[in-house]
CSV table of C-alpha atoms in Angstrom, one decimal:
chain,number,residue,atom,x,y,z
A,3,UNK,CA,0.0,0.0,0.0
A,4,UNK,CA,1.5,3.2,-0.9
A,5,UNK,CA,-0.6,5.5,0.7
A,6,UNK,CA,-2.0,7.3,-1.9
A,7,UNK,CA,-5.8,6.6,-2.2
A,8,UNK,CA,-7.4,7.6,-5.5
A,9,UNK,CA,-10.8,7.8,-6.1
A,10,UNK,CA,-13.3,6.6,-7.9
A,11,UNK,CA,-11.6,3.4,-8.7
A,12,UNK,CA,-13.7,2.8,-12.4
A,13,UNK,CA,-15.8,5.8,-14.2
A,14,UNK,CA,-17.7,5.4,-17.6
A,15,UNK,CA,-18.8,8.5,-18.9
A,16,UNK,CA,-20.3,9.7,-22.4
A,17,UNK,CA,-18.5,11.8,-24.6
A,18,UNK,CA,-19.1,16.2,-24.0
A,19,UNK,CA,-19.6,15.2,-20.3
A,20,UNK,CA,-17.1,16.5,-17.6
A,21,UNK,CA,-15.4,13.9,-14.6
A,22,UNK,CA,-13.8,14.5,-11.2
A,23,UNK,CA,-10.8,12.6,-10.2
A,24,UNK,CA,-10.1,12.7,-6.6
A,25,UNK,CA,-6.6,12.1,-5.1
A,26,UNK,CA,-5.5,12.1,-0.9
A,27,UNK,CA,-1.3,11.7,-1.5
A,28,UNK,CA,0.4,10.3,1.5
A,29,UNK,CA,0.5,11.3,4.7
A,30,UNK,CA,2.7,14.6,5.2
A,31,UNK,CA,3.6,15.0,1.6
A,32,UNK,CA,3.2,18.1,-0.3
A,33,UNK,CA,3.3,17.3,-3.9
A,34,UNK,CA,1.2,15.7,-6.0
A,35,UNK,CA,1.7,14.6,-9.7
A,36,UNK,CA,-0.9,13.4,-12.1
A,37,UNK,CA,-0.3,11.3,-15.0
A,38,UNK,CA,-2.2,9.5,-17.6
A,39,UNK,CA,-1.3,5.9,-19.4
A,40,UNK,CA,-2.6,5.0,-22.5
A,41,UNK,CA,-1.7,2.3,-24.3
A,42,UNK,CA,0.1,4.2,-27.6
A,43,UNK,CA,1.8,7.2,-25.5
A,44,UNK,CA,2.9,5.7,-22.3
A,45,UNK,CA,3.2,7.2,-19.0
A,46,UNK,CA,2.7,11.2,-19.3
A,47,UNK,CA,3.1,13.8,-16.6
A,48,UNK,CA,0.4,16.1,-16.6
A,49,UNK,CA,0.6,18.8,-13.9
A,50,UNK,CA,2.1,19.2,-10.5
A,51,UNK,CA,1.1,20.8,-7.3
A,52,UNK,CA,3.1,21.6,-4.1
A,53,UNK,CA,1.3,23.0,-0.8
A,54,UNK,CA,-1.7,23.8,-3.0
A,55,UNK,CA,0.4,25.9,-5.5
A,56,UNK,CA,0.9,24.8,-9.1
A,57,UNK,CA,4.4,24.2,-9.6
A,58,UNK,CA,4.8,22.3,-13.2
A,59,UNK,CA,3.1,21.8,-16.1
A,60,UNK,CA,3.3,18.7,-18.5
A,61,UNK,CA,1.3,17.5,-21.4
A,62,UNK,CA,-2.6,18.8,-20.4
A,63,UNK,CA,-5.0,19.6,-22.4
A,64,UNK,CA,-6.4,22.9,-22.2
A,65,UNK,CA,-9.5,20.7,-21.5
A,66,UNK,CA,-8.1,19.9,-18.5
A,67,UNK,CA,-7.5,21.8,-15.0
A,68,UNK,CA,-6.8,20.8,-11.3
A,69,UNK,CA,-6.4,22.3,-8.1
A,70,UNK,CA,-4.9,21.1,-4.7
A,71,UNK,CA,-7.1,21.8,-1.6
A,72,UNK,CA,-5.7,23.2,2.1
A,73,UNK,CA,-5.6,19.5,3.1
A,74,UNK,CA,-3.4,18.7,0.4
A,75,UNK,CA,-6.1,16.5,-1.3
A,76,UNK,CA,-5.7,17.4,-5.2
A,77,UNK,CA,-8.6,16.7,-7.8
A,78,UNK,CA,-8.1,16.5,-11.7
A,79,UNK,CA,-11.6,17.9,-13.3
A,80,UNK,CA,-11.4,16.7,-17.5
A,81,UNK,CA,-14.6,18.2,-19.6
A,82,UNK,CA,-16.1,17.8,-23.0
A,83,UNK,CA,-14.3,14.8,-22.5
A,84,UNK,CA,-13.4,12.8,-26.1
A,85,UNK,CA,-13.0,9.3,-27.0
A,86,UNK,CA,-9.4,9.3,-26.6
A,87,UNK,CA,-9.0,10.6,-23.1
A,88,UNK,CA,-10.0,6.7,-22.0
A,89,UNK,CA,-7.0,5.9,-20.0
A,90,UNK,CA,-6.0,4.9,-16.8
A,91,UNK,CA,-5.2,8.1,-14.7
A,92,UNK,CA,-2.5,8.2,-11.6
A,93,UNK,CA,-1.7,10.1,-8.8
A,94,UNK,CA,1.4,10.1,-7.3
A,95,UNK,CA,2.9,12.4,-4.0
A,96,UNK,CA,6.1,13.0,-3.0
A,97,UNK,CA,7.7,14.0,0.1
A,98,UNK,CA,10.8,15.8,-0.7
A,99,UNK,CA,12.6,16.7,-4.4
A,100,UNK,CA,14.1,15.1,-7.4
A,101,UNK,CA,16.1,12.6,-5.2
A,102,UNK,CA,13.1,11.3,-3.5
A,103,UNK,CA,11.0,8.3,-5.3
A,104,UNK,CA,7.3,9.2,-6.3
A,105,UNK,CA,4.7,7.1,-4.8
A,106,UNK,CA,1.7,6.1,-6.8
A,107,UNK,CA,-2.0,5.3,-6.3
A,108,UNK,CA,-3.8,3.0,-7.9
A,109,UNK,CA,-5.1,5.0,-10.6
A,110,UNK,CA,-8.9,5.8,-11.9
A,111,UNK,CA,-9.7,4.1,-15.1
A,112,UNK,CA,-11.4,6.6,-17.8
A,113,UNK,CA,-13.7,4.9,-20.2
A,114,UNK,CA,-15.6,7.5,-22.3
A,115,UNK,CA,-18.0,5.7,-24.6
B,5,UNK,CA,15.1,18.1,-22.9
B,6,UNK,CA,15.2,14.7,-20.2
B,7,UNK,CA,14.4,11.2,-22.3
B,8,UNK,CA,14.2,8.0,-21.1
B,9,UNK,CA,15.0,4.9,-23.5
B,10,UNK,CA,14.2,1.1,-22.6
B,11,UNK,CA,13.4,-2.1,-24.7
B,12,UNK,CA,10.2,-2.6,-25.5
B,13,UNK,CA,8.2,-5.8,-24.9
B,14,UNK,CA,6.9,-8.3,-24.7
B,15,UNK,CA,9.7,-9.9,-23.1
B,16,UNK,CA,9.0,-13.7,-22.6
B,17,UNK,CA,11.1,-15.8,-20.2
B,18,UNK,CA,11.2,-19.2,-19.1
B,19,UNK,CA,11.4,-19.6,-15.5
B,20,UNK,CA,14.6,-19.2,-13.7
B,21,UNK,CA,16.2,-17.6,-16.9
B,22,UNK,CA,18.4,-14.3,-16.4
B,23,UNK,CA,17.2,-11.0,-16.7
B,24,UNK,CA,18.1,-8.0,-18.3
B,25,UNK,CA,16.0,-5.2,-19.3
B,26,UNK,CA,18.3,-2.0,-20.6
B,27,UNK,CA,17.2,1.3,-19.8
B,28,UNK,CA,19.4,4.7,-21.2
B,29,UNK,CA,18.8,8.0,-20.4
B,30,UNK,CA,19.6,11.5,-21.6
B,31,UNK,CA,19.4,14.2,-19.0
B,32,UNK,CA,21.4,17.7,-18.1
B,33,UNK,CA,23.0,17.1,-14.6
B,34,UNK,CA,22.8,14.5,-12.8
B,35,UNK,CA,19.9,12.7,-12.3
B,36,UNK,CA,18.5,9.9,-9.9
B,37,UNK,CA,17.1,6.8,-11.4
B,38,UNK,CA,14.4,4.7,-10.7
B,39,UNK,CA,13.0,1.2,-11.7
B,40,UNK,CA,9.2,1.0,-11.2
B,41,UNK,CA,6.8,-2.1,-11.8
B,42,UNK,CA,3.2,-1.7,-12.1
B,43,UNK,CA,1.7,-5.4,-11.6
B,44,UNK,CA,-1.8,-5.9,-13.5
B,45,UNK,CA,-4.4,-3.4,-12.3
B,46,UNK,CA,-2.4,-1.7,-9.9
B,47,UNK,CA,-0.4,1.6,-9.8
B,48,UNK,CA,3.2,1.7,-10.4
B,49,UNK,CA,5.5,0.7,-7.4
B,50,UNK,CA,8.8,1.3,-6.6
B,51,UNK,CA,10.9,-0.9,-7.2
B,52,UNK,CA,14.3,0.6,-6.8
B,53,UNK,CA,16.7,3.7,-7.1
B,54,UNK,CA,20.3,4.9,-7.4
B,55,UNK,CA,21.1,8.3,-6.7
B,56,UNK,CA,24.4,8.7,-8.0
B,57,UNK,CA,27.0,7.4,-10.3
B,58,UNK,CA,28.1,4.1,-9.8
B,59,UNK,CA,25.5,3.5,-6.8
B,60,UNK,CA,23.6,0.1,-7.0
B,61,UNK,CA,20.1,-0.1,-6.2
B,62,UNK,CA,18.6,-3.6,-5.6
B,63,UNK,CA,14.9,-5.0,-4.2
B,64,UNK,CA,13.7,-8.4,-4.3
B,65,UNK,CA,16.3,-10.3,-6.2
B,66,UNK,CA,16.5,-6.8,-8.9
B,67,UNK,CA,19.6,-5.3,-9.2
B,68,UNK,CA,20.2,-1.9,-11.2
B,69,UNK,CA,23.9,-0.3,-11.3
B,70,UNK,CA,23.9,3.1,-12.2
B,71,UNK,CA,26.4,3.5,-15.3
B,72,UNK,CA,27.6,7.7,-16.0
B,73,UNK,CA,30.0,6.7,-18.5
B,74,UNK,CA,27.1,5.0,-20.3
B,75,UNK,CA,24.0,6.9,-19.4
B,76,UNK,CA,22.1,3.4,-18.6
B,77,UNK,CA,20.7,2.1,-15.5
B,78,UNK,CA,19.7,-1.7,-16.6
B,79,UNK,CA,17.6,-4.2,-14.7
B,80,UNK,CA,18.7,-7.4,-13.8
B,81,UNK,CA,17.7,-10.6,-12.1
B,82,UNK,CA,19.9,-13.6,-11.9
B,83,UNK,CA,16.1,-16.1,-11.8
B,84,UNK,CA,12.8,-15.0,-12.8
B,85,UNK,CA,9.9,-16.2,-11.1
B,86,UNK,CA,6.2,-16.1,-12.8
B,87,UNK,CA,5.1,-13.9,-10.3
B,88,UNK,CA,7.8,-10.9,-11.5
B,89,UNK,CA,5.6,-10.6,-14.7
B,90,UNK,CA,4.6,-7.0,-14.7
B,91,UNK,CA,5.3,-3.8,-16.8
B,92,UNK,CA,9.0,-2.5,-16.0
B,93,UNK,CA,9.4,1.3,-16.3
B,94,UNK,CA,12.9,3.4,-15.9
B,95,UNK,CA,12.6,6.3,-15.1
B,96,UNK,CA,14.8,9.5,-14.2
B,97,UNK,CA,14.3,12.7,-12.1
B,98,UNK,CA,16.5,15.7,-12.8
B,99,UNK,CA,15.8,17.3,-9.3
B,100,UNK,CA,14.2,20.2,-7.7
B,101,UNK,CA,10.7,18.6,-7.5
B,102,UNK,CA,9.4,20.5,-10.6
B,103,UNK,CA,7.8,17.7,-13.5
B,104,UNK,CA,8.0,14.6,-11.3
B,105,UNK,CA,9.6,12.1,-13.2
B,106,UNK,CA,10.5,11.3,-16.6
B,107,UNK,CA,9.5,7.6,-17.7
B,108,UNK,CA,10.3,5.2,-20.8
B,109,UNK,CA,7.0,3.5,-22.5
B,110,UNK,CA,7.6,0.0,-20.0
B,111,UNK,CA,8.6,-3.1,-20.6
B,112,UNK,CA,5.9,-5.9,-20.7
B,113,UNK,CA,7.6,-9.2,-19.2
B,114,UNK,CA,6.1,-12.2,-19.3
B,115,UNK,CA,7.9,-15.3,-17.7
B,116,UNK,CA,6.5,-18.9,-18.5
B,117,UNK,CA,6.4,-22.2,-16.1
């Protein structure tokens, strides 16, 4: 168990409709990554908070947006969602900086139909 | 920019064969490295690091030697079990906490009774 919970576990969704991923990173960390793995482009980083500032910016779609609360729960809001943002979607916390390993929940798995 | 290269799968094994999966990197500085495996339906886990040149990282029978002269960080395992099928992903992080990490596109193993 990492200690990174993710939530909801599965979401099916039509296309045009907007989701909420949730995300509660370990215990006393301040950053949180989000990434999303598909099958045809891998593991891409997305967008990065620390202490509810954003602090990097990866491959997200303008389509995209999230935010990282006070109590350092983050959630990943996708709208007029598409066919091919079916993916699985992690987040991942980290305690300290680039030495320190990222630690990774068990992902929400997108299916937009 | 910071690139991560590994072989991609499948990779099918017999039992108790040797493993090697190669993993090279380009980065400015000097980054840590990271082996991660994600076992079917989970997230990815940690599987182990090196921080800095010539540093050995090792878990579970997995053994990774981080080569400068190089630029590679390869997985190995001297006898596979079926249970260590799972997607393999290097990975680097250039420091400062900023984009998380970068990963290579996994390498599916398969090992076979």
């Amino acid at each position: 168990d990492s200690g990174v919970t993710q939530t909801p576990k599965h979401l099916i969704t039509a296309t045009g409709q907007r989701v909420t991923l949730r995300c509660s990173p370990r215990s006393g960390d301040l950053s949180v990554y989000w990434y999303q793995q598909s099958l045809d482009q891998g593991l891409q980083f997305l967008i990065q908070y620390y202490n509810g500032e954003e602090r990097a910016k990866g491959n997200i779609l303008e389509r995209f947006s999230a935010q990282q609360f006070p109590d350092l729960h983050s959630e990943l809001n996708l709208s007029s969602l598409e066919l091919g943002d079916s993916a699985l979607y992690f987040c991942a916390s980290r305690s300290g900086t680039g030495n320190s390993p990222l630690h990774f929940g068990n992902g929400t798995r997108l299916t937009v139909t | 920019g910071d690139s991560v290269t590994q072989m991609e799968g499948p990779v099918t094994l017999s039992e108790e064969a040797f493993l090697t999966i190669n993993c090279t990197y380009t980065a400015t500085g000097y980054p840590s490295l990271f082996w991660y495996v994600q076992y079917p339906g989970e997230g990815l886990q940690l599987l182990l690091k090196a921080t800095k040149a010539d540093d050995k990282g090792s878990n579970k029978g997995f053994e990774a030697t981080y080569r400068k002269e190089t630029t590679s960080f390869h997985l190995e395992k001297g006898s596979v079990q079926v249970s260590d099928s799972a997607v393999y992903f290097c990975a680097l992080s250039s420091g400062g906490g900023a984009d998380g990490l970068t990963f290579g596109k996994g390498t599916h193993l398969i090992i076979q009774p």
